PDB file of C-alpha atoms in Angstrom:
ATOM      1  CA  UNK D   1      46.914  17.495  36.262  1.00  0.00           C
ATOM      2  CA  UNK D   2      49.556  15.539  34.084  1.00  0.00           C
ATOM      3  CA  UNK D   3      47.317  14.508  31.734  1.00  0.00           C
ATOM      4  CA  UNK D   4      43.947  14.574  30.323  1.00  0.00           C
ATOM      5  CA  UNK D   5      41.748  12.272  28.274  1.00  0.00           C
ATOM      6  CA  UNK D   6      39.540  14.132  26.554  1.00  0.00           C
ATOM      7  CA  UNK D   7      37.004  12.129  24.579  1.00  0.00           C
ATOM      8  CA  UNK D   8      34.742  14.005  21.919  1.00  0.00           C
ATOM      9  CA  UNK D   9      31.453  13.028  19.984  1.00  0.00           C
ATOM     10  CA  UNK D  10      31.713  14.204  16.990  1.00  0.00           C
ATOM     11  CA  UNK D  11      27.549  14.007  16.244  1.00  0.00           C
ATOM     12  CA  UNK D  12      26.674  15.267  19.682  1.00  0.00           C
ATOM     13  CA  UNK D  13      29.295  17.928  20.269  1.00  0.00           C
ATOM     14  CA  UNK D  14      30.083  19.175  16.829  1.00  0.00           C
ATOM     15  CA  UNK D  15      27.980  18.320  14.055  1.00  0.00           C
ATOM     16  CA  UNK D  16      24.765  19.244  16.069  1.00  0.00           C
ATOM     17  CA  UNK D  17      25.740  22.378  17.566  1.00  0.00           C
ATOM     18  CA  UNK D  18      27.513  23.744  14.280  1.00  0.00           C
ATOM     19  CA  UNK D  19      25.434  21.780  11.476  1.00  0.00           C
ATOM     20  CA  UNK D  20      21.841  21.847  11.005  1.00  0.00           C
ATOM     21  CA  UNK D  21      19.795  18.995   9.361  1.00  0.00           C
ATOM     22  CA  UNK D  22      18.312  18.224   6.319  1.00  0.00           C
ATOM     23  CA  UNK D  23      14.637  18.315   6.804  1.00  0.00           C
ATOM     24  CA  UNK D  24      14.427  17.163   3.282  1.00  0.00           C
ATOM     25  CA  UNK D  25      15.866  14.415   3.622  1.00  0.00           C
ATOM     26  CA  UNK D  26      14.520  12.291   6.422  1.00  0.00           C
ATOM     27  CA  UNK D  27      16.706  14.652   8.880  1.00  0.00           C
ATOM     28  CA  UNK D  28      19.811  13.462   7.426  1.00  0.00           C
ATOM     29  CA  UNK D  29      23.078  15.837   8.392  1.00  0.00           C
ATOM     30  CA  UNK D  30      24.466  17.942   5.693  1.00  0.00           C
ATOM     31  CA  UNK D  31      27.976  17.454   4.941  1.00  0.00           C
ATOM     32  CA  UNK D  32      29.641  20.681   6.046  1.00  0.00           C
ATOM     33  CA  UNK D  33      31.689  22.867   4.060  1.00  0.00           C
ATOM     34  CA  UNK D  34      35.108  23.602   4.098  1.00  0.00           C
ATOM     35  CA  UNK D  35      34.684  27.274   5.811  1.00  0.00           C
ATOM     36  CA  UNK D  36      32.188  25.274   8.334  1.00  0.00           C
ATOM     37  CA  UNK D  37      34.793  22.441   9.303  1.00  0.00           C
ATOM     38  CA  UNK D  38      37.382  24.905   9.874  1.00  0.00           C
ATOM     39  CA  UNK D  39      35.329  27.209  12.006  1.00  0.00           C
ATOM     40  CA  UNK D  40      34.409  24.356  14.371  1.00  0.00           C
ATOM     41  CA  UNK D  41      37.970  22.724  14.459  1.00  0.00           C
ATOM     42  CA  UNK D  42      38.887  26.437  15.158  1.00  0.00           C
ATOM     43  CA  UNK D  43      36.156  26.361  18.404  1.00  0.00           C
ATOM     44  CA  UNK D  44      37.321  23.182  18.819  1.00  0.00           C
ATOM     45  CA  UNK D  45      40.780  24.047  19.875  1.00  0.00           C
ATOM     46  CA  UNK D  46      40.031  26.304  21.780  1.00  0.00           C
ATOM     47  CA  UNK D  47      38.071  25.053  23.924  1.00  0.00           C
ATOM     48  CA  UNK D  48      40.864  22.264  24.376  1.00  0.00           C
ATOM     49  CA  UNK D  49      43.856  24.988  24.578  1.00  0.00           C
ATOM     50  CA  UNK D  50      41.935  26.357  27.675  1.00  0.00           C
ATOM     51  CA  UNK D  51      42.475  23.118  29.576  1.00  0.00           C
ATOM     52  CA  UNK D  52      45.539  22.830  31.915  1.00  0.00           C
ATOM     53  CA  UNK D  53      47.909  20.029  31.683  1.00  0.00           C
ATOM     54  CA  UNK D  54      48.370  17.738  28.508  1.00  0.00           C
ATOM     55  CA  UNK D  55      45.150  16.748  26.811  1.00  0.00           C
ATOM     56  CA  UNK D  56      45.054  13.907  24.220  1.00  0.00           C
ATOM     57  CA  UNK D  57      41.851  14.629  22.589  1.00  0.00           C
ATOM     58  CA  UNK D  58      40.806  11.712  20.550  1.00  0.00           C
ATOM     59  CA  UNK D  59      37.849  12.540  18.247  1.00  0.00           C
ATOM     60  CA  UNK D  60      35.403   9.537  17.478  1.00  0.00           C
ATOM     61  CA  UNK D  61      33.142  10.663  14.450  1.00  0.00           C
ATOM     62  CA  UNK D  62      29.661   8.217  14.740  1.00  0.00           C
ATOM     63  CA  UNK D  63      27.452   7.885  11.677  1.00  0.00           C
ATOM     64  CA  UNK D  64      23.849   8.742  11.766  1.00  0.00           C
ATOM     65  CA  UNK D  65      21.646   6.541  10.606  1.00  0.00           C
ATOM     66  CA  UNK D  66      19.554   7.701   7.920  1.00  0.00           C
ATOM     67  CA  UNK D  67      16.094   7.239   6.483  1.00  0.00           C
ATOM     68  CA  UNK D  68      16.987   6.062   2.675  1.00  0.00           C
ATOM     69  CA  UNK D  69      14.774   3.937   1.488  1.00  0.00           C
ATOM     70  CA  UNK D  70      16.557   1.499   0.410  1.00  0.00           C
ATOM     71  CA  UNK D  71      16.296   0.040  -3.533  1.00  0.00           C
ATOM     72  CA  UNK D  72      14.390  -2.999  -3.071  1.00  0.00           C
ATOM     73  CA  UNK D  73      11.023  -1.307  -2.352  1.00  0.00           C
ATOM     74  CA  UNK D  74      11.046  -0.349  -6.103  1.00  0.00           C
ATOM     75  CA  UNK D  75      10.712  -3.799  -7.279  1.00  0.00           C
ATOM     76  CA  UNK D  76       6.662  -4.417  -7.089  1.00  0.00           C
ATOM     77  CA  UNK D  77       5.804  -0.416  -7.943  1.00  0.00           C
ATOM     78  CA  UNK D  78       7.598  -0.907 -11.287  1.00  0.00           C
ATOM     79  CA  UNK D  79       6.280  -4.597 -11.554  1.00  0.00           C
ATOM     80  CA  UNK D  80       2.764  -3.037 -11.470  1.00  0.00           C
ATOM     81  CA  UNK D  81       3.151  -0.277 -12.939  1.00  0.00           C
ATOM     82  CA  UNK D  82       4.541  -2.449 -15.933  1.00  0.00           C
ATOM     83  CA  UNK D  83       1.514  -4.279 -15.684  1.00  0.00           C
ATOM     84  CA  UNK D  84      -0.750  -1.193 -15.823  1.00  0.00           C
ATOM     85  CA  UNK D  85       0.791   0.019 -19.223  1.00  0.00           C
ATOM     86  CA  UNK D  86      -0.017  -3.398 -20.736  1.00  0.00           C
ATOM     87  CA  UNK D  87      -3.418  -3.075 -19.722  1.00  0.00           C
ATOM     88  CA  UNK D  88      -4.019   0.666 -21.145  1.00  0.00           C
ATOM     89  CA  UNK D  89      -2.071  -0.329 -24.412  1.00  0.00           C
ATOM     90  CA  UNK D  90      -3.653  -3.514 -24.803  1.00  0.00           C
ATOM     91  CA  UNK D  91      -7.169  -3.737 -23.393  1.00  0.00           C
ATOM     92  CA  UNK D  92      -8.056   0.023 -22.457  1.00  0.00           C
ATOM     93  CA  UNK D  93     -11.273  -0.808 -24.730  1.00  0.00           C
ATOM     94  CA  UNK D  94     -11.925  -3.706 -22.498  1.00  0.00           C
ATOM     95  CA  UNK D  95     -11.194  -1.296 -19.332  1.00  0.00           C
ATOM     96  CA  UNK D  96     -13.707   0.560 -20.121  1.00  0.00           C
ATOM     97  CA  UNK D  97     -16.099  -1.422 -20.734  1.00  0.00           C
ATOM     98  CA  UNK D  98     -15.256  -3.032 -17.225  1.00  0.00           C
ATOM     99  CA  UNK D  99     -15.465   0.928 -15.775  1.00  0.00           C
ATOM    100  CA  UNK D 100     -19.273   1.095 -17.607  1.00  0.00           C
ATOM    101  CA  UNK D 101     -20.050  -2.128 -15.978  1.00  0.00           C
ATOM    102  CA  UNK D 102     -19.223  -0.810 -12.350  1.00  0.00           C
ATOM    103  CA  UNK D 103     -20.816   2.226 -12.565  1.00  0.00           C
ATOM    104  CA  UNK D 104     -24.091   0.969 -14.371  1.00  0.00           C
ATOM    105  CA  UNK D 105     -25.564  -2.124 -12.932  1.00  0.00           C
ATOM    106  CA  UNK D 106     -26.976  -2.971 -16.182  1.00  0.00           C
ATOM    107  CA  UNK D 107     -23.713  -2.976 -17.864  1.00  0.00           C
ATOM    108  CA  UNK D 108     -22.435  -5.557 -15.303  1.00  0.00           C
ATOM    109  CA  UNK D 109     -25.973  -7.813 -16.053  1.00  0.00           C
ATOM    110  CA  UNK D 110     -24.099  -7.922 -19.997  1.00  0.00           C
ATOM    111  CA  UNK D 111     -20.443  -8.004 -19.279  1.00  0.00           C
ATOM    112  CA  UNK D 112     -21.284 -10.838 -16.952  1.00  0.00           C
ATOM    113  CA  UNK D 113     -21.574 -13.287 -19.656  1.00  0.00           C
ATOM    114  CA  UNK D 114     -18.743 -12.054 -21.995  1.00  0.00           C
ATOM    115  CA  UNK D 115     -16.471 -15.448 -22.113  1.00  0.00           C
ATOM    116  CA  UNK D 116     -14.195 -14.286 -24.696  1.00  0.00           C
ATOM    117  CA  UNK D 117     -10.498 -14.196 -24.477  1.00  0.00           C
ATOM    118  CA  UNK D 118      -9.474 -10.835 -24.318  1.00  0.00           C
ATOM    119  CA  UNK D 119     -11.997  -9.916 -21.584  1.00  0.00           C
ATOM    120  CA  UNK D 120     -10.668 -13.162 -19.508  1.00  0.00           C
ATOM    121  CA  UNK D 121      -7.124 -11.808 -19.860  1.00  0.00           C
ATOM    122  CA  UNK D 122      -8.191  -8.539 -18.758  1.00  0.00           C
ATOM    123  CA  UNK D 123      -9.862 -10.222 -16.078  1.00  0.00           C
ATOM    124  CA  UNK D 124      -6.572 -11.918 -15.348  1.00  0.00           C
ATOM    125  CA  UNK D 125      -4.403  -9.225 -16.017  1.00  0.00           C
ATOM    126  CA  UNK D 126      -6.045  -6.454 -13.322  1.00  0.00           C
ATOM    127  CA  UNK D 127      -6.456  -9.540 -11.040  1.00  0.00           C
ATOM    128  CA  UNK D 128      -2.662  -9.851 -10.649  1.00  0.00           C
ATOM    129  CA  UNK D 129      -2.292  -5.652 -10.238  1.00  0.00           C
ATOM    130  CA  UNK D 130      -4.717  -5.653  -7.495  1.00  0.00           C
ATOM    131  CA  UNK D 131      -2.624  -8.203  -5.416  1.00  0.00           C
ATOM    132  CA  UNK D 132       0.272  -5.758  -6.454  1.00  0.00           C
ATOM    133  CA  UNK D 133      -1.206  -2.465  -6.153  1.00  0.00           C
ATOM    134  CA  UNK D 134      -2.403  -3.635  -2.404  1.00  0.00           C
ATOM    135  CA  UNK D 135       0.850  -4.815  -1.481  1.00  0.00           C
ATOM    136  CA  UNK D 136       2.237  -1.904  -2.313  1.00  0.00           C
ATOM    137  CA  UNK D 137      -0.470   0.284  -0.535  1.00  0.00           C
ATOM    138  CA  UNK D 138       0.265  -1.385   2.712  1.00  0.00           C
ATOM    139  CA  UNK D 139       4.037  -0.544   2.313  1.00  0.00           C
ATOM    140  CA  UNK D 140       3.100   3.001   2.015  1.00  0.00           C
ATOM    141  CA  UNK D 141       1.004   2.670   5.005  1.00  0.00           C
ATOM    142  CA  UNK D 142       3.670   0.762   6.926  1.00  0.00           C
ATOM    143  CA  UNK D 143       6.334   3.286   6.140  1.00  0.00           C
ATOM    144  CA  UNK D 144       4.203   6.691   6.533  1.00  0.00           C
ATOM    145  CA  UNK D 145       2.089   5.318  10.351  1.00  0.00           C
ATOM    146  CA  UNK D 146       4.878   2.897  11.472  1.00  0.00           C
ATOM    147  CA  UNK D 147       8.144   4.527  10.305  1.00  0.00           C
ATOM    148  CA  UNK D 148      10.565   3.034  12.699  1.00  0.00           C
ATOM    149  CA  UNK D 149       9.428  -0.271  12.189  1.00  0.00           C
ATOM    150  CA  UNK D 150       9.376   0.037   8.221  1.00  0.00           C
ATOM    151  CA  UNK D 151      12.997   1.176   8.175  1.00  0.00           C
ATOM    152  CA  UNK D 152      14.321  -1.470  10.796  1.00  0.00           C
ATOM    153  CA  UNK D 153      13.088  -4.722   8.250  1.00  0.00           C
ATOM    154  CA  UNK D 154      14.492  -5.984   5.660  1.00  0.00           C
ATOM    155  CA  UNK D 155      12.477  -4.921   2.378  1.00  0.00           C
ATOM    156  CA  UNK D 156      12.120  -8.590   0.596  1.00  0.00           C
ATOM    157  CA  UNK D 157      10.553 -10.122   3.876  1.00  0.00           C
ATOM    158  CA  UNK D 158       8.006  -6.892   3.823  1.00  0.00           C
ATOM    159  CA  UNK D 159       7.743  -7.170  -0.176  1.00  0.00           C
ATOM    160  CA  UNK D 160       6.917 -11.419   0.384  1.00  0.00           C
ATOM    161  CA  UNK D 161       4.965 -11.065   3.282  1.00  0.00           C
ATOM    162  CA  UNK D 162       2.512  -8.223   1.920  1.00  0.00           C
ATOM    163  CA  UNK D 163       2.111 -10.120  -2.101  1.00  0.00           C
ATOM    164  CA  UNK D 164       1.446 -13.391  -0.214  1.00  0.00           C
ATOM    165  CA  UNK D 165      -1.364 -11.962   2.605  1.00  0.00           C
ATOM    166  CA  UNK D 166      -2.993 -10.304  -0.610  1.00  0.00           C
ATOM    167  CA  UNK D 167      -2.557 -13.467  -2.650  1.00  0.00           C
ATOM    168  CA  UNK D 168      -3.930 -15.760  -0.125  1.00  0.00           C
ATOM    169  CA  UNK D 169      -6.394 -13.374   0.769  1.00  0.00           C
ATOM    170  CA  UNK D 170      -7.700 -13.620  -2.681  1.00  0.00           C
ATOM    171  CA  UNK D 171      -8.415 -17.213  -2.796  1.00  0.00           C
ATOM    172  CA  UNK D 172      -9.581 -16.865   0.341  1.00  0.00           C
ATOM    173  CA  UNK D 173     -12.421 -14.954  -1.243  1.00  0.00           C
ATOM    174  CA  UNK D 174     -12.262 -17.752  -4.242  1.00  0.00           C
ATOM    175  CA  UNK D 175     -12.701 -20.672  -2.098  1.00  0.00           C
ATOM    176  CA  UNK D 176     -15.583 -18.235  -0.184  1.00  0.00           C
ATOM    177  CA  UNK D 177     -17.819 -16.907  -3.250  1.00  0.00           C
ATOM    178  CA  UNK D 178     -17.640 -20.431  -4.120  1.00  0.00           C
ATOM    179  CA  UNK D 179     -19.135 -22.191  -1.330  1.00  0.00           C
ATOM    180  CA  UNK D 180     -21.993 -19.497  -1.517  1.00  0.00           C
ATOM    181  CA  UNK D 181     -22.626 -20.588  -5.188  1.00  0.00           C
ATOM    182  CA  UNK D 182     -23.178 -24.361  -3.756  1.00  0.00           C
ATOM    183  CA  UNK D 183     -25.563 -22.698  -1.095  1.00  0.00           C
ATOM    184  CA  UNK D 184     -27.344 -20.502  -3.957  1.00  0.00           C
ATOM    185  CA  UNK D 185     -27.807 -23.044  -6.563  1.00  0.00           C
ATOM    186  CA  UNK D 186     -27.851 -20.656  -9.193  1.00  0.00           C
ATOM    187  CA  UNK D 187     -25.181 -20.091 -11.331  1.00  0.00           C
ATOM    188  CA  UNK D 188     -26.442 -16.835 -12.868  1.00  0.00           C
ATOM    189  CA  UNK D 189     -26.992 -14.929 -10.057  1.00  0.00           C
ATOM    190  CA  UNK D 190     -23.409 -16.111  -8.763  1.00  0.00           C
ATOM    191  CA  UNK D 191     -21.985 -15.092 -11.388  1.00  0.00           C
ATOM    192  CA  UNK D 192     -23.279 -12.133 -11.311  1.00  0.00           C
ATOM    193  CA  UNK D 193     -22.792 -11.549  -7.655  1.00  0.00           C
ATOM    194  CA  UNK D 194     -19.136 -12.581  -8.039  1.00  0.00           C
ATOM    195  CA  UNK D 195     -18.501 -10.088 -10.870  1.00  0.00           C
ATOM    196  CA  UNK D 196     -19.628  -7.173  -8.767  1.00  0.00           C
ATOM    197  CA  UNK D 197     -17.555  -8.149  -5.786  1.00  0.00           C
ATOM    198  CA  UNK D 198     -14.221  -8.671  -7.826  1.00  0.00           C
ATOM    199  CA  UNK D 199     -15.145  -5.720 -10.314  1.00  0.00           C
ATOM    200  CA  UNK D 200     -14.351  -3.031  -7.643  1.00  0.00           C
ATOM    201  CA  UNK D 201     -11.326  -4.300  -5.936  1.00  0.00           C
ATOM    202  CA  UNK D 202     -10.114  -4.563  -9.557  1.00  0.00           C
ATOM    203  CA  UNK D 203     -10.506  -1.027 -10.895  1.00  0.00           C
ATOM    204  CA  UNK D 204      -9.710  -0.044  -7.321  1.00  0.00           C
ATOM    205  CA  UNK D 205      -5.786  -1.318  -7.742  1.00  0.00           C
ATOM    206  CA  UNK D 206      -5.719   0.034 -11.179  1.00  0.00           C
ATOM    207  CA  UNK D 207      -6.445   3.449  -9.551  1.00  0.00           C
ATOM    208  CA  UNK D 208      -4.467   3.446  -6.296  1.00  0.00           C
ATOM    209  CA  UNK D 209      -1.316   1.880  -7.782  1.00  0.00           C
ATOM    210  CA  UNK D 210       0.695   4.982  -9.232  1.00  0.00           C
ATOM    211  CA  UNK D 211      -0.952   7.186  -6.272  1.00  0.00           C
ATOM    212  CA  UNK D 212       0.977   4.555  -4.158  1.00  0.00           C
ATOM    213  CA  UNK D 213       3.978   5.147  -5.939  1.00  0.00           C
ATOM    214  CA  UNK D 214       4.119   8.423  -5.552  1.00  0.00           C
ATOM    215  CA  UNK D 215       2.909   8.982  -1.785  1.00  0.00           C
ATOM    216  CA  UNK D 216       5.759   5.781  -1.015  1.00  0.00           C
ATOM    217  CA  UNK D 217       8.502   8.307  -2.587  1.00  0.00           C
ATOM    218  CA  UNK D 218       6.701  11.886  -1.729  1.00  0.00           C
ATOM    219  CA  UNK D 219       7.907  13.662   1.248  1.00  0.00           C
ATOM    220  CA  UNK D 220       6.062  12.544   4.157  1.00  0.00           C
ATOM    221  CA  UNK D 221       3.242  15.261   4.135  1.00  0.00           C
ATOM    222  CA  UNK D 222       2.838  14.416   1.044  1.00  0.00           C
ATOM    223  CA  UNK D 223       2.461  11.184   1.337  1.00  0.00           C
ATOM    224  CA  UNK D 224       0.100  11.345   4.210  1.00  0.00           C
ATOM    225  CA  UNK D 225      -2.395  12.859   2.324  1.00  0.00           C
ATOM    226  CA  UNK D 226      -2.071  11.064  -0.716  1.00  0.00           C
ATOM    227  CA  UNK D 227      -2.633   8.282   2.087  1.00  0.00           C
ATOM    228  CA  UNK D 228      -5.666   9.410   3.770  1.00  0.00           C
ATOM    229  CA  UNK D 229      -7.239   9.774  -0.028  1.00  0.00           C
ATOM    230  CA  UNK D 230      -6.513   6.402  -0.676  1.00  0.00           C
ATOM    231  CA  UNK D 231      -8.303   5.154   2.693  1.00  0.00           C
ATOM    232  CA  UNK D 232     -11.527   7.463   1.568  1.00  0.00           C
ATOM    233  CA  UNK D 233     -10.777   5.545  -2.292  1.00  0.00           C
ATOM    234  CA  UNK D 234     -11.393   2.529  -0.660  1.00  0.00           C
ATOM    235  CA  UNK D 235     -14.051   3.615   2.138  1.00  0.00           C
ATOM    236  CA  UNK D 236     -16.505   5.197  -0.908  1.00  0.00           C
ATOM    237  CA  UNK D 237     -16.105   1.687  -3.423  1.00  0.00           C
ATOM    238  CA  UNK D 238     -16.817  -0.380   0.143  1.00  0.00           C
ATOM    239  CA  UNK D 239     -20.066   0.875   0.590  1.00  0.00           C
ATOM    240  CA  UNK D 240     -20.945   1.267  -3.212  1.00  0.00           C
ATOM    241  CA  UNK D 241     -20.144  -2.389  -3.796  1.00  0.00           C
ATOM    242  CA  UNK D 242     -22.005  -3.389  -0.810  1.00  0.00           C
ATOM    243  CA  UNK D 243     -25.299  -1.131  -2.236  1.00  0.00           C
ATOM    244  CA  UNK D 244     -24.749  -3.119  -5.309  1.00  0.00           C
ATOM    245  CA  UNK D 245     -24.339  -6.670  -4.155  1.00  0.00           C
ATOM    246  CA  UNK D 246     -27.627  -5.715  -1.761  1.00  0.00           C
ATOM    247  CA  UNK D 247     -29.433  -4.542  -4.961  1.00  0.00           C
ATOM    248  CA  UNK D 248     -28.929  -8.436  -6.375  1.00  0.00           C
ATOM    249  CA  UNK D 249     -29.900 -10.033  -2.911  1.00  0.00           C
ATOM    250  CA  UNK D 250     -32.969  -8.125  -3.048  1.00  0.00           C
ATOM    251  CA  UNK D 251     -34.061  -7.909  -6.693  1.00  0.00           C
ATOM    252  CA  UNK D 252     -33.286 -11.991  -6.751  1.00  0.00           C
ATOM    253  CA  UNK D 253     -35.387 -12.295  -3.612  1.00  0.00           C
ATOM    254  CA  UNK D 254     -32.197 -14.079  -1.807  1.00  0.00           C
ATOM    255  CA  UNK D 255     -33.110 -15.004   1.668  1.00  0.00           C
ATOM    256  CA  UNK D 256     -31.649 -12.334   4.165  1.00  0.00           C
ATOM    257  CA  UNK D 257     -29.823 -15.775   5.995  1.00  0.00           C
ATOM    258  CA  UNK D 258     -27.265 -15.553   2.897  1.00  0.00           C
ATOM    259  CA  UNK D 259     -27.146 -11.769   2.335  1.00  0.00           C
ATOM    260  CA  UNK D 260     -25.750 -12.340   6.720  1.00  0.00           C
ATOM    261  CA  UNK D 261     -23.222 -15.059   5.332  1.00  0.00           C
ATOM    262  CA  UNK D 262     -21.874 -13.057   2.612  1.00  0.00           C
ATOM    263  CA  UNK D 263     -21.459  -9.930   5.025  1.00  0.00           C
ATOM    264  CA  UNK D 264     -19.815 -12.106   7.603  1.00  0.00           C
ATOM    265  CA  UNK D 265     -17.405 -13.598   5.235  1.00  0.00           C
ATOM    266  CA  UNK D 266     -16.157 -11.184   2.522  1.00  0.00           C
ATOM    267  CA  UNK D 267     -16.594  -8.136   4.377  1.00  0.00           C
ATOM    268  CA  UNK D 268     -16.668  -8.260   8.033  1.00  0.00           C
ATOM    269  CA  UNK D 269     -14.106 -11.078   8.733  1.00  0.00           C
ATOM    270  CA  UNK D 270     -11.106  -9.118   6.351  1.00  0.00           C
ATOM    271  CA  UNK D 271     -11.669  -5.927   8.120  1.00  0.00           C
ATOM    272  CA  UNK D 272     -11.497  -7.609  11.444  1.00  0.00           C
ATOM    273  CA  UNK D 273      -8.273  -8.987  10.670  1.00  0.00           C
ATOM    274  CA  UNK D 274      -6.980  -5.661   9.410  1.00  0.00           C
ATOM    275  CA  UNK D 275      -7.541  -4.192  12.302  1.00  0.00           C
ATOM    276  CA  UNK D 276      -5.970  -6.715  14.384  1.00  0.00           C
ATOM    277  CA  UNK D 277      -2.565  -6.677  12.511  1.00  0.00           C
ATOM    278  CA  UNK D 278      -2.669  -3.078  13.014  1.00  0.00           C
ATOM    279  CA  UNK D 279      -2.871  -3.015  16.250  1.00  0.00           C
ATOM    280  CA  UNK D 280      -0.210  -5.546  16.468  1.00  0.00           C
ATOM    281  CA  UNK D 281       1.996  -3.399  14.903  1.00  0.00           C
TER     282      UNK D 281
END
């Protein structure tokens, strides 16, 4: 032959016959050395030499995509996080007065009624870190079950889209607890119902916030358990909070009608819905 075309990928021929991966690092290719890029350029003539006739060899290096993950992602872990340290600086003798209250139902009859400030901007304060701390739980579970997906969009959409599903979410159960007040009549007992419900999802994002953090950044077997013990984190305070909310239905003699409302709306209903955008994913 006169001539021969010879066209060469770098990735496929060279870099993964001569270079291994980074397992480290999301399978990202280590830059070779100098000794390893001459040794291959060596093998590389050669093979090319061995051909008869002219051959133009034209080499076309391709980047590989990698898994970085990219900056943005940081932006509600530190807002949280920067959250959290108020709270333990500030109001960790509120905190644990709101920890008492959740484990000791007798606690929560007292705390119930505190109206003064600091407690309210406790209140207020671990409200706005469990819309964080969730959001940011459902990145790590994006990114760790649905990695492909996770590193194909664009972090701020997934940052908005997970802070505004919590957010709404939460008035959601607002607007709900409310409208089971007007049924109930009784302001005591709804307030005391509603400061059970909102006491565990609170000290539930103080806890799973920094374990978020670090499973989102861990290595992925890390992460995965750090995952799954989030998942039982939330499984175990489900089922305590619903013992507890049944122990005021039944100590307040609440007809079971209600107790069939309230599971319908603020339990069954959200986990329905979880499960359906999971599976749409």
């Amino acid at each position: 032959m006169d001539s021969l075309n010879l066209r060469i990928n770098l990735y496929d021929n060279l870099k993964q016959a001569f270079f291994s991966p980074d397992t480290l690092n999301g399978g990202c290719t280590i830059s070779p050395s100098a000794d390893t890029a001459l040794v291959s350029s060596t093998k590389l003539n050669n093979v090319v030499s061995s051909l008869s006739g002219d051959a133009n060899v034209m080499v076309e290096p391709i980047l590989r995509k990698t898994n970085n993950i990219p900056n943005s992602y940081i932006i509600p872990f530190l807002a949280g996080l920067v959250v959290l340290v108020v709270i333990v600086l500030r109001y960790r003798k509120y905190l644990a007065s709101i920890v008492e209250s959740a484990l000791y139902s007798f606690f929560a009859e007292k705390f119930v009624l505190e109206t003064n400030v600091p407690f309210r901007r406790t209140f207020a304060l671990l409200d706005a870190l469990s819309v964080v701390s969730f959001s940011c739980f459902s990145l790590v579970a994006l990114k760790l079950l649905n990695t492909e997906f996770f590193y194909e969009s664009k972090p701020i959409i997934l940052i908005a889209i997970a802070i505004a599903s919590f957010s709404l979410f939460r008035l959601f159960i607002s607007i709900y607890n409310y409208m089971i007040n007007s049924i109930l009549s009784n302001n005591q007992i709804f307030s005391l119902f509603q400061y059970n419900y909102f006491i565990f999802i609170r000290i539930v994002g103080f806890i799973i916030l920094p374990i978020s953090f670090v499973a989102f950044y861990a290595p992925a077997s890390v992460g995965l358990y750090l995952l799954y013990f989030m998942f039982g984190i939330l499984l175990v305070t489900l089922f305590y909070r619903l013992y507890r909310l049944t122990l005021i239905f039944v100590k307040n003699r609440i007809s079971i009608l209600y107790f069939i409302l309230y599971l319908c709306g603020l339990e069954v209903v959200p986990i329905l819905i979880v499960i359906k955008e999971v599976q749409r994913i």
